[in-house]
């Protein structure tokens, strides 16, 4: 065989069954390449056309390339969702001041957390979850993963050391969260299990299969970020509940008495809650724990009613947020599967880490 007739690739039949044909990039113009640094296979020409019609495209894709993103929408997704998680963590940093928790927390919630051991556990959860959420975002910048492996590993270990205990403690104090209703506890337990399980599986794969490691750690952080979406859902749903006007939640006398004592009560406590209006000198708060009240859920009334509106919607908000995030992360993982390629010479193949033969199709 003459040199001119030689091919740099073996015949297509030599590649594994169901794998895509090899991609010959020798002498190919960049516009005709089926693989691009920011797109999946077959979208190179569309990318070039988009740059011609979008003046800021060069800036966007240039910055995206600096950060190491390969898919065209990855930078936008990172800024929107990663930025939302970081902003949420920064905003919640004011909770570090334990003396401000009464005014920062939902009305009625501080009553259940003001005593030990829940007070200490709450502060531990606040500190660890905020730092874990903030640091976790940096784990998904590809340029750090590829060019600064030691930094990526160090930050990853620190994030896990904070994330897992924070989630476990968060599940423990869920017994008192927003009144401690069973549905609310279940919502926090489900989120905690998803975050912890995904993080543990991701850690298990860290040295065995980096692609599976990435997928499971991505799931873990996405489930963690469901708290941000839940807050947004609460803002909408609690107003809907208020407009409907027929929702109530159950409170105890000590809870409403506490709010009254700290100046967040109702103008006429005795007529509003006559069952709880006994003289504290003759009947302590603890004696009235068995007395339960129906409190109207409304954002347009007193602090007690606003706290009731939040209690009414918090479980639903968390479950809906988890569902949205679960669907979103699975769609993203599968839509970016084409980028999981292994370069062998001038050929790009979909293969597993450390395996040149099998196509990628793992979860």
mmCIF file of N, CA, C and O in Angstrom, residues 19 160 230-231 239 247 290 340 344:
data_model
loop_
_atom_site.group_PDB
_atom_site.id
_atom_site.type_symbol
_atom_site.label_atom_id
_atom_site.label_comp_id
_atom_site.label_asym_id
_atom_site.label_seq_id
_atom_site.Cartn_x
_atom_site.Cartn_y
_atom_site.Cartn_z
ATOM 1 N N UNK A 19 -21.045 2.119 18.622
ATOM 2 C CA UNK A 19 -20.281 3.340 18.900
ATOM 3 C C UNK A 19 -20.284 4.201 17.642
ATOM 4 O O UNK A 19 -20.395 3.696 16.533
ATOM 5 N N UNK A 160 -17.291 18.199 51.489
ATOM 6 C CA UNK A 160 -17.921 16.985 51.996
ATOM 7 C C UNK A 160 -17.904 16.928 53.521
ATOM 8 O O UNK A 160 -18.892 16.506 54.151
ATOM 9 N N UNK A 230 -37.184 26.136 46.837
ATOM 10 C CA UNK A 230 -38.282 26.015 47.796
ATOM 11 C C UNK A 230 -38.657 27.370 48.387
ATOM 12 O O UNK A 230 -39.839 27.669 48.591
ATOM 13 N N UNK A 231 -37.643 28.199 48.665
ATOM 14 C CA UNK A 231 -37.922 29.538 49.189
ATOM 15 C C UNK A 231 -38.705 30.371 48.179
ATOM 16 O O UNK A 231 -39.630 31.113 48.547
ATOM 17 N N UNK A 239 -48.692 33.473 49.482
ATOM 18 C CA UNK A 239 -49.624 34.534 49.102
ATOM 19 C C UNK A 239 -50.900 33.950 48.521
ATOM 20 O O UNK A 239 -52.002 34.478 48.751
ATOM 21 N N UNK A 247 -57.231 28.464 54.989
ATOM 22 C CA UNK A 247 -56.203 27.554 55.505
ATOM 23 C C UNK A 247 -55.840 27.937 56.947
ATOM 24 O O UNK A 247 -55.758 29.126 57.289
ATOM 25 N N UNK A 290 -50.618 21.253 76.186
ATOM 26 C CA UNK A 290 -51.653 20.357 75.668
ATOM 27 C C UNK A 290 -52.777 21.111 74.972
ATOM 28 O O UNK A 290 -53.648 20.490 74.359
ATOM 29 N N UNK A 340 -18.867 13.490 26.891
ATOM 30 C CA UNK A 340 -17.994 12.545 27.586
ATOM 31 C C UNK A 340 -17.223 11.729 26.549
ATOM 32 O O UNK A 340 -17.565 10.588 26.241
ATOM 33 N N UNK A 344 -8.264 9.845 21.244
ATOM 34 C CA UNK A 344 -7.183 8.919 20.920
ATOM 35 C C UNK A 344 -6.606 9.338 19.581
ATOM 36 O O UNK A 344 -7.178 9.069 18.526
#
